[in-house]
Amino acid sequence: MARKERHVSETPATQALRRAGVTYTEHPYDYVEHGGAMESARQLGVPPHEIVKTLVMQDERAQPLLVLMHGDREVSTKALARELGCKGIEPCRPEVAQRHSGYLVGGTSPFGFRRAGTPVYVEHSVLELPRILINGGRRGYLVGIEPRVLVELLGARAVRCVV
């Protein structure tokens, strides 16, 4: 079945990418509640390993941080806390994540994040991929970029925190 090309209107994420001069491709899909990266990968016909999840987490002082992880992998919060020298890290509750990010859960992008200066950590192997798909700031919308953009634009720090 042929997919119709759809354009998604601007989001804070695409505005941030455009301002930075980043070239990206648009990949809209039909959002499914709790479908996550596996569902978007299925619909778009790409390996879930190339989809990058944006996870809003917090340390023991309730300070937010972003973790960028392969769509087919999970974050070891213990390994991440150890690597960052924290006592503990846990996912933020959805309402807290939304307050920090400015995005609805399921549509969180690391670009155009409401709380400027939030540290960003990326699973090191994500940076080895030639291209990734990551949320473009709306449910049912991914953008394709080169992984180096995560480091260059967000200052993302490579970590080893996969389960």
Coordinates of N, CA, C and O in Angstrom, one line a residue:
M1 N 0.8 -1.2 0.0 CA 0.0 0.0 0.0 C 0.9 1.2 0.0 O 1.8 1.4 0.8
A2 N 0.6 2.2 -0.9 CA 1.5 3.4 -1.0 C 1.0 4.4 0.1 O -0.1 4.5 0.4
R3 N 2.0 5.0 0.7 CA 1.8 6.0 1.7 C 1.7 7.3 1.1 O 2.5 7.7 0.3
K4 N 0.7 8.1 1.5 CA 0.6 9.5 1.0 C 1.6 10.3 1.8 O 1.8 10.1 3.0
E5 N 2.3 11.2 1.1 CA 3.2 12.2 1.8 C 2.3 13.1 2.6 O 1.4 13.7 2.1
R6 N 2.7 13.3 3.9 CA 2.0 14.3 4.8 C 3.0 15.2 5.3 O 4.1 14.8 5.7
H7 N 2.7 16.5 5.4 CA 3.5 17.5 6.0 C 2.9 17.8 7.4 O 1.7 18.0 7.5
V8 N 3.7 17.9 8.4 CA 3.3 18.2 9.7 C 3.7 19.7 9.9 O 4.8 20.1 9.6
S9 N 2.8 20.5 10.5 CA 3.1 21.9 10.7 C 4.2 22.0 11.7 O 4.6 21.1 12.4
E10 N 4.8 23.2 11.7 CA 6.0 23.5 12.6 C 5.7 23.2 14.0 O 4.6 23.3 14.5
T11 N 6.8 22.7 14.7 CA 6.7 22.5 16.1 C 7.9 23.2 16.7 O 8.8 23.7 16.0
P12 N 8.0 23.4 18.0 CA 9.2 24.0 18.6 C 10.4 23.2 18.2 O 11.5 23.8 18.0
A13 N 10.3 21.9 18.0 CA 11.5 21.1 17.6 C 11.9 21.5 16.2 O 13.1 21.7 16.0
T14 N 11.0 21.5 15.3 CA 11.4 21.8 13.9 C 11.9 23.2 13.8 O 12.8 23.5 13.0
Q15 N 11.3 24.1 14.6 CA 11.8 25.5 14.5 C 13.2 25.6 15.0 O 14.0 26.3 14.4
A16 N 13.5 24.8 16.1 CA 14.9 24.8 16.6 C 15.9 24.2 15.6 O 17.0 24.8 15.4
L17 N 15.5 23.2 14.9 CA 16.3 22.5 13.9 C 16.5 23.5 12.7 O 17.6 23.7 12.2
R18 N 15.5 24.1 12.3 CA 15.6 25.1 11.2 C 16.5 26.3 11.5 O 17.3 26.7 10.7
R19 N 16.3 26.8 12.7 CA 17.1 27.9 13.2 C 18.6 27.6 13.2 O 19.5 28.4 12.9
A20 N 18.9 26.3 13.5 CA 20.3 25.8 13.6 C 20.8 25.4 12.2 O 22.0 25.0 12.1
G21 N 20.0 25.5 11.2 CA 20.4 25.1 9.8 C 20.5 23.6 9.6 O 21.2 23.1 8.7
V22 N 19.8 22.8 10.5 CA 19.9 21.3 10.4 C 18.9 20.8 9.3 O 17.7 21.2 9.3
T23 N 19.4 20.0 8.4 CA 18.5 19.4 7.4 C 17.9 18.2 8.0 O 18.6 17.4 8.7
Y24 N 16.6 18.0 7.8 CA 15.9 16.9 8.4 C 14.8 16.4 7.4 O 14.4 17.2 6.6
T25 N 14.4 15.1 7.6 CA 13.3 14.6 6.8 C 12.2 14.4 7.7 O 12.3 14.2 8.9
E26 N 10.9 14.5 7.2 CA 9.7 14.3 8.0 C 9.2 12.9 7.8 O 9.1 12.4 6.7
H27 N 8.7 12.3 9.0 CA 8.2 11.0 8.9 C 7.0 10.9 9.8 O 7.0 10.4 10.9
P28 N 5.8 11.3 9.3 CA 4.6 11.2 10.1 C 4.1 9.8 10.0 O 4.3 9.0 9.1
Y29 N 3.4 9.4 11.1 CA 2.7 8.1 11.1 C 1.5 8.2 12.0 O 1.3 9.3 12.6
D30 N 0.7 7.2 12.0 CA -0.6 7.2 12.8 C -0.2 6.9 14.3 O 0.1 5.7 14.6
Y31 N -0.3 7.8 15.2 CA 0.0 7.6 16.6 C -0.9 6.6 17.2 O -2.1 6.7 17.0
V32 N -0.3 5.7 18.0 CA -1.1 4.7 18.7 C -0.7 4.8 20.2 O 0.5 4.8 20.5
E33 N -1.7 5.1 21.0 CA -1.4 5.2 22.5 C -0.6 4.0 23.0 O -1.0 2.9 22.7
H34 N 0.5 4.2 23.6 CA 1.4 3.2 24.2 C 2.0 2.3 23.1 O 2.6 1.3 23.5
G35 N 2.0 2.8 21.9 CA 2.6 2.0 20.8 C 4.1 2.2 20.8 O 4.9 1.3 20.4
G36 N 4.6 3.4 21.2 CA 6.0 3.6 21.3 C 6.8 3.5 20.0 O 6.2 3.5 18.9
A37 N 8.1 3.3 20.2 CA 9.0 3.2 19.1 C 8.7 2.0 18.2 O 8.9 2.0 17.0
M38 N 8.3 0.9 18.8 CA 8.1 -0.3 18.0 C 6.9 -0.1 17.0 O 7.0 -0.5 15.9
E39 N 5.9 0.6 17.4 CA 4.8 0.9 16.5 C 5.2 1.8 15.4 O 4.8 1.6 14.3
S40 N 5.9 2.9 15.8 CA 6.3 3.8 14.7 C 7.3 3.2 13.7 O 7.2 3.3 12.5
A41 N 8.2 2.3 14.2 CA 9.1 1.6 13.3 C 8.3 0.6 12.4 O 8.6 0.6 11.2
R42 N 7.3 0.0 13.0 CA 6.5 -0.9 12.1 C 5.8 -0.1 11.0 O 5.8 -0.5 9.9
Q43 N 5.1 1.0 11.4 CA 4.4 1.8 10.4 C 5.3 2.4 9.3 O 5.0 2.5 8.2
L44 N 6.5 2.8 9.7 CA 7.4 3.5 8.8 C 8.3 2.5 8.1 O 9.1 2.9 7.2
G45 N 8.3 1.2 8.5 CA 9.1 0.2 7.8 C 10.6 0.4 8.0 O 11.4 0.2 7.2
V46 N 11.0 0.8 9.3 CA 12.4 1.0 9.6 C 12.7 0.1 10.8 O 11.8 -0.2 11.6
P47 N 14.0 -0.3 11.0 CA 14.3 -1.0 12.2 C 14.1 -0.2 13.5 O 14.5 1.0 13.5
P48 N 13.5 -0.8 14.5 CA 13.3 0.0 15.8 C 14.6 0.5 16.4 O 14.6 1.4 17.2
H49 N 15.7 -0.1 16.1 CA 17.0 0.3 16.6 C 17.4 1.7 16.1 O 18.2 2.4 16.7
E50 N 16.9 2.1 14.9 CA 17.2 3.4 14.3 C 16.2 4.5 14.8 O 16.4 5.7 14.5
I51 N 15.2 4.1 15.5 CA 14.3 5.0 16.2 C 14.9 5.4 17.5 O 15.3 4.5 18.3
V52 N 14.9 6.7 17.9 CA 15.5 7.1 19.2 C 14.4 7.7 20.0 O 13.8 8.6 19.6
K53 N 14.3 7.1 21.2 CA 13.3 7.5 22.2 C 13.9 8.7 23.0 O 15.1 8.6 23.3
T54 N 13.0 9.7 23.3 CA 13.4 10.8 24.2 C 12.7 10.5 25.5 O 11.5 10.6 25.6
L55 N 13.5 10.2 26.5 CA 13.0 9.9 27.9 C 13.3 11.0 28.9 O 14.5 11.4 29.0
V56 N 12.3 11.5 29.5 CA 12.5 12.6 30.5 C 12.6 11.9 31.9 O 11.7 11.2 32.3
M57 N 13.8 12.1 32.5 CA 14.1 11.4 33.8 C 14.5 12.5 34.8 O 14.6 13.6 34.4
Q58 N 14.7 12.0 36.0 CA 15.2 13.0 37.0 C 16.1 12.3 38.0 O 16.1 11.0 38.2
D59 N 17.0 13.1 38.6 CA 18.0 12.5 39.6 C 17.3 12.5 40.9 O 16.2 12.9 41.1
E60 N 18.1 12.2 42.0 CA 17.6 12.1 43.3 C 17.2 13.5 43.9 O 16.4 13.6 44.9
R61 N 17.6 14.6 43.2 CA 17.2 15.9 43.7 C 16.1 16.5 42.8 O 15.8 17.6 42.9
A62 N 15.5 15.6 42.0 CA 14.3 15.9 41.1 C 14.8 16.9 40.0 O 13.9 17.6 39.5
Q63 N 16.1 16.9 39.7 CA 16.5 17.7 38.6 C 16.4 16.9 37.3 O 16.8 15.7 37.2
P64 N 15.7 17.5 36.3 CA 15.4 16.7 35.0 C 16.7 16.5 34.2 O 17.7 17.3 34.2
L65 N 16.6 15.4 33.4 CA 17.6 15.1 32.4 C 17.0 14.3 31.3 O 15.9 13.7 31.5
L66 N 17.6 14.4 30.1 CA 17.0 13.7 29.0 C 17.9 12.5 28.7 O 19.2 12.6 28.7
V67 N 17.3 11.4 28.3 CA 18.1 10.2 27.9 C 17.6 9.8 26.5 O 16.3 9.7 26.3
L68 N 18.5 9.7 25.6 CA 18.1 9.3 24.2 C 18.6 7.8 24.0 O 19.8 7.5 24.1
M69 N 17.6 7.0 23.7 CA 17.9 5.5 23.7 C 17.3 4.9 22.4 O 16.2 5.3 22.0
H70 N 17.9 3.9 21.9 CA 17.4 3.1 20.8 C 15.9 2.6 21.1 O 15.6 2.3 22.3
G71 N 15.1 2.6 20.1 CA 13.7 2.2 20.3 C 13.5 0.8 20.8 O 12.5 0.5 21.3
D72 N 14.5 -0.1 20.5 CA 14.3 -1.5 20.9 C 15.2 -1.8 22.1 O 15.4 -3.0 22.4
R73 N 15.6 -0.8 22.9 CA 16.4 -1.0 24.1 C 15.8 -0.3 25.3 O 15.0 0.6 25.1
E74 N 16.2 -0.7 26.5 CA 15.7 0.0 27.7 C 16.9 0.6 28.4 O 18.0 0.1 28.3
V75 N 16.6 1.6 29.2 CA 17.6 2.3 30.0 C 17.8 1.6 31.3 O 16.8 1.3 32.0
S76 N 19.1 1.3 31.7 CA 19.4 0.8 33.0 C 19.6 2.1 33.8 O 20.6 2.8 33.7
T77 N 18.6 2.4 34.7 CA 18.8 3.6 35.5 C 19.9 3.5 36.5 O 20.6 4.5 36.8
K78 N 20.2 2.2 37.0 CA 21.3 2.0 37.9 C 22.6 2.3 37.2 O 23.5 3.0 37.8
A79 N 22.8 1.8 36.0 CA 24.0 2.0 35.2 C 24.2 3.5 34.9 O 25.3 4.1 35.0
L80 N 23.1 4.2 34.6 CA 23.2 5.6 34.3 C 23.5 6.4 35.5 O 24.4 7.3 35.5
A81 N 22.9 6.1 36.6 CA 23.2 6.8 37.9 C 24.7 6.6 38.2 O 25.3 7.6 38.6
R82 N 25.1 5.4 38.1 CA 26.5 5.1 38.4 C 27.5 5.9 37.5 O 28.4 6.5 38.0
E83 N 27.2 6.0 36.2 CA 28.0 6.7 35.3 C 28.0 8.2 35.5 O 29.0 8.9 35.3
L84 N 26.8 8.7 36.0 CA 26.7 10.2 36.2 C 27.1 10.6 37.7 O 27.1 11.8 38.0
G85 N 27.3 9.6 38.5 CA 27.7 9.9 39.9 C 26.5 10.3 40.7 O 26.7 11.1 41.7
C86 N 25.3 9.8 40.4 CA 24.1 10.2 41.2 C 23.7 9.0 42.1 O 24.1 7.9 41.8
K87 N 22.9 9.3 43.1 CA 22.4 8.2 43.9 C 21.4 7.4 43.2 O 21.2 6.2 43.5
G88 N 20.6 8.1 42.4 CA 19.5 7.4 41.7 C 18.9 8.3 40.6 O 19.0 9.5 40.6
I89 N 18.4 7.6 39.6 CA 17.7 8.2 38.5 C 16.4 7.4 38.2 O 16.4 6.2 38.3
E90 N 15.4 8.1 37.9 CA 14.1 7.5 37.7 C 13.3 8.3 36.6 O 13.6 9.5 36.4
P91 N 12.4 7.6 35.9 CA 11.6 8.3 34.9 C 10.7 9.3 35.6 O 10.2 9.1 36.7
C92 N 10.5 10.5 35.0 CA 9.5 11.5 35.5 C 8.1 11.0 35.3 O 7.8 10.3 34.3
R93 N 7.2 11.3 36.2 CA 5.8 11.1 36.0 C 5.4 11.8 34.7 O 5.9 12.9 34.5
P94 N 4.4 11.4 34.0 CA 4.0 12.0 32.7 C 3.7 13.5 32.9 O 4.2 14.3 32.1
E95 N 3.0 13.9 34.0 CA 2.7 15.4 34.1 C 3.9 16.2 34.4 O 4.1 17.3 34.0
V96 N 4.9 15.6 35.1 CA 6.2 16.3 35.4 C 7.0 16.4 34.1 O 7.6 17.4 33.8
A97 N 7.1 15.3 33.3 CA 7.8 15.3 32.1 C 7.2 16.4 31.1 O 7.9 17.1 30.5
Q98 N 5.9 16.5 31.1 CA 5.2 17.5 30.2 C 5.6 18.9 30.7 O 5.8 19.8 29.9
R99 N 5.6 19.1 32.0 CA 5.9 20.4 32.5 C 7.4 20.8 32.2 O 7.6 22.0 31.8
H100 N 8.3 19.9 32.3 CA 9.7 20.2 31.9 C 9.9 20.4 30.4 O 10.6 21.3 30.0
S101 N 9.2 19.6 29.6 CA 9.5 19.6 28.2 C 8.7 20.5 27.4 O 9.1 21.0 26.4
G102 N 7.4 20.8 27.8 CA 6.5 21.5 27.0 C 5.8 20.7 25.9 O 5.0 21.2 25.1
Y103 N 6.1 19.4 25.9 CA 5.5 18.5 25.0 C 4.6 17.5 25.7 O 4.8 17.1 26.8
L104 N 3.6 17.0 24.9 CA 2.8 15.9 25.4 C 3.6 14.6 25.4 O 4.4 14.4 24.5
V105 N 3.5 13.7 26.4 CA 4.1 12.5 26.5 C 3.7 11.7 25.2 O 2.6 11.7 24.8
G106 N 4.7 11.1 24.5 CA 4.5 10.5 23.2 C 4.8 11.4 22.1 O 4.9 11.0 21.0
G107 N 5.1 12.7 22.4 CA 5.5 13.6 21.4 C 6.7 14.5 21.8 O 6.9 15.6 21.4
T108 N 7.5 13.9 22.8 CA 8.6 14.7 23.4 C 9.8 14.6 22.5 O 10.3 13.6 22.1
S109 N 10.3 15.8 22.1 CA 11.5 15.9 21.3 C 12.6 16.5 22.2 O 12.3 17.4 23.1
P110 N 13.9 16.2 22.0 CA 14.9 16.9 22.7 C 15.2 18.3 22.2 O 15.8 19.1 22.8
F111 N 14.7 18.6 21.0 CA 14.9 19.9 20.4 C 13.7 20.8 20.7 O 12.5 20.3 20.8
G112 N 13.9 22.0 21.1 CA 12.9 22.9 21.5 C 12.3 22.6 22.8 O 11.2 22.9 23.2
F113 N 13.1 22.0 23.7 CA 12.8 21.6 25.0 C 12.5 22.8 25.8 O 13.3 23.8 25.8
R114 N 11.4 22.9 26.6 CA 11.0 24.1 27.3 C 12.1 24.5 28.3 O 12.4 25.7 28.5
R115 N 12.6 23.5 29.1 CA 13.5 23.9 30.1 C 15.0 23.9 29.6 O 15.6 22.8 29.5
A116 N 15.4 25.0 29.2 CA 16.7 25.2 28.6 C 17.8 24.7 29.6 O 17.7 24.9 30.8
G117 N 18.9 24.2 29.0 CA 20.0 23.8 29.9 C 19.8 22.4 30.5 O 20.7 22.0 31.3
T118 N 18.7 21.7 30.2 CA 18.6 20.3 30.7 C 19.6 19.5 30.1 O 19.8 19.4 28.9
P119 N 20.4 18.7 30.9 CA 21.4 17.9 30.4 C 20.8 16.7 29.5 O 19.8 16.2 29.8
V120 N 21.6 16.4 28.4 CA 21.1 15.4 27.5 C 22.2 14.3 27.5 O 23.4 14.6 27.3
Y121 N 21.7 13.0 27.6 CA 22.6 11.9 27.5 C 22.1 11.0 26.4 O 20.9 10.8 26.3
V122 N 23.0 10.4 25.7 CA 22.7 9.6 24.6 C 23.4 8.3 24.7 O 24.6 8.3 24.9
E123 N 22.7 7.2 24.5 CA 23.4 5.8 24.5 C 24.5 5.9 23.4 O 24.2 6.3 22.2
H124 N 25.7 5.6 23.7 CA 26.8 5.8 22.8 C 26.6 5.2 21.4 O 27.0 5.7 20.4
S125 N 26.0 4.0 21.4 CA 25.8 3.3 20.1 C 24.9 4.0 19.1 O 24.9 3.8 17.9
V126 N 24.0 4.9 19.7 CA 23.1 5.7 18.8 C 24.0 6.6 17.9 O 23.7 6.8 16.7
L127 N 25.1 7.1 18.4 CA 26.0 8.0 17.6 C 26.7 7.3 16.5 O 27.3 7.9 15.6
E128 N 26.7 5.9 16.5 CA 27.4 5.1 15.5 C 26.5 4.9 14.3 O 27.0 4.4 13.3
L129 N 25.2 5.2 14.4 CA 24.3 5.0 13.3 C 24.5 6.0 12.2 O 24.8 7.2 12.6
P130 N 24.2 5.7 11.0 CA 24.4 6.7 9.9 C 23.2 7.8 10.0 O 23.4 8.9 9.6
R131 N 22.1 7.4 10.4 CA 20.9 8.3 10.4 C 19.9 7.7 11.5 O 19.9 6.5 11.7
I132 N 19.2 8.6 12.1 CA 18.2 8.2 13.1 C 16.9 8.9 12.9 O 16.9 9.9 12.2
L133 N 15.8 8.3 13.4 CA 14.6 9.0 13.5 C 14.3 9.3 14.9 O 14.4 8.4 15.8
I134 N 13.9 10.5 15.2 CA 13.6 11.0 16.6 C 12.4 11.9 16.6 O 12.1 12.5 15.6
N135 N 11.7 11.9 17.7 CA 10.5 12.7 17.8 C 10.7 14.1 17.3 O 11.6 14.8 17.7
G136 N 9.8 14.6 16.5 CA 9.8 15.9 16.0 C 8.9 16.9 16.7 O 8.7 18.0 16.2
G137 N 8.5 16.6 17.9 CA 7.7 17.5 18.7 C 6.2 17.4 18.7 O 5.5 18.2 19.1
R138 N 5.8 16.2 18.2 CA 4.3 16.0 18.1 C 4.1 14.5 18.1 O 4.9 13.7 17.5
R139 N 3.0 14.0 18.7 CA 2.7 12.6 18.6 C 2.5 12.2 17.1 O 1.8 13.0 16.4
G140 N 3.1 11.1 16.7 CA 2.9 10.6 15.3 C 3.8 11.4 14.3 O 3.5 11.5 13.2
Y141 N 4.9 11.9 14.8 CA 5.8 12.6 13.9 C 7.3 12.5 14.3 O 7.6 12.9 15.4
L142 N 8.0 11.9 13.5 CA 9.5 11.7 13.7 C 10.2 12.5 12.6 O 9.7 12.8 11.5
V143 N 11.4 13.0 13.0 CA 12.3 13.6 12.0 C 13.5 12.8 11.8 O 14.0 12.2 12.8
G144 N 14.1 12.7 10.6 CA 15.3 12.0 10.3 C 16.5 13.0 10.3 O 16.4 14.0 9.7
I145 N 17.5 12.6 11.1 CA 18.7 13.5 11.2 C 19.9 12.6 11.3 O 19.8 11.4 11.6
E146 N 21.1 13.3 11.2 CA 22.3 12.6 11.4 C 22.5 12.6 13.0 O 22.3 13.7 13.6
P147 N 23.0 11.5 13.6 CA 23.2 11.5 15.0 C 24.1 12.6 15.6 O 23.9 13.0 16.7
R148 N 25.1 13.0 14.8 CA 26.0 14.1 15.2 C 25.3 15.3 15.7 O 25.8 16.1 16.5
V149 N 24.1 15.6 15.2 CA 23.3 16.7 15.5 C 23.0 16.7 17.0 O 22.9 17.8 17.7
L150 N 22.8 15.5 17.6 CA 22.5 15.4 19.0 C 23.7 16.0 19.9 O 23.4 16.7 20.9
V151 N 24.9 15.8 19.4 CA 26.1 16.3 20.1 C 26.3 17.8 19.8 O 26.4 18.6 20.7
E152 N 26.2 18.1 18.5 CA 26.5 19.5 18.1 C 25.4 20.5 18.5 O 25.8 21.6 18.9
L153 N 24.2 20.1 18.5 CA 23.1 21.1 18.8 C 22.7 21.0 20.3 O 22.4 22.0 20.9
L154 N 22.7 19.8 20.8 CA 22.2 19.6 22.2 C 23.3 19.5 23.2 O 23.0 19.5 24.4
G155 N 24.5 19.2 22.8 CA 25.6 19.0 23.7 C 25.4 17.6 24.4 O 25.9 17.4 25.5
A156 N 24.8 16.7 23.7 CA 24.5 15.4 24.3 C 25.8 14.7 24.6 O 26.8 14.7 23.8
R157 N 25.8 14.0 25.8 CA 27.0 13.3 26.2 C 26.7 11.8 26.1 O 25.7 11.3 26.5
A158 N 27.7 11.1 25.4 CA 27.6 9.7 25.2 C 27.7 8.9 26.6 O 28.6 9.3 27.3
V159 N 26.8 8.0 26.8 CA 26.9 7.2 28.0 C 26.6 5.7 27.6 O 26.1 5.4 26.5
R160 N 26.8 4.8 28.6 CA 26.5 3.4 28.4 C 25.5 3.0 29.4 O 25.9 2.9 30.6
C161 N 24.2 3.0 29.0 CA 23.2 2.7 30.0 C 22.1 1.8 29.5 O 21.0 1.8 30.0
V162 N 22.4 1.0 28.5 CA 21.4 0.1 28.0 C 21.3 -1.2 28.9 O 22.3 -1.6 29.5
V163 N 20.1 -1.7 29.0 CA 19.9 -2.9 29.8 C 20.5 -4.1 29.0 O 20.3 -4.2 27.9

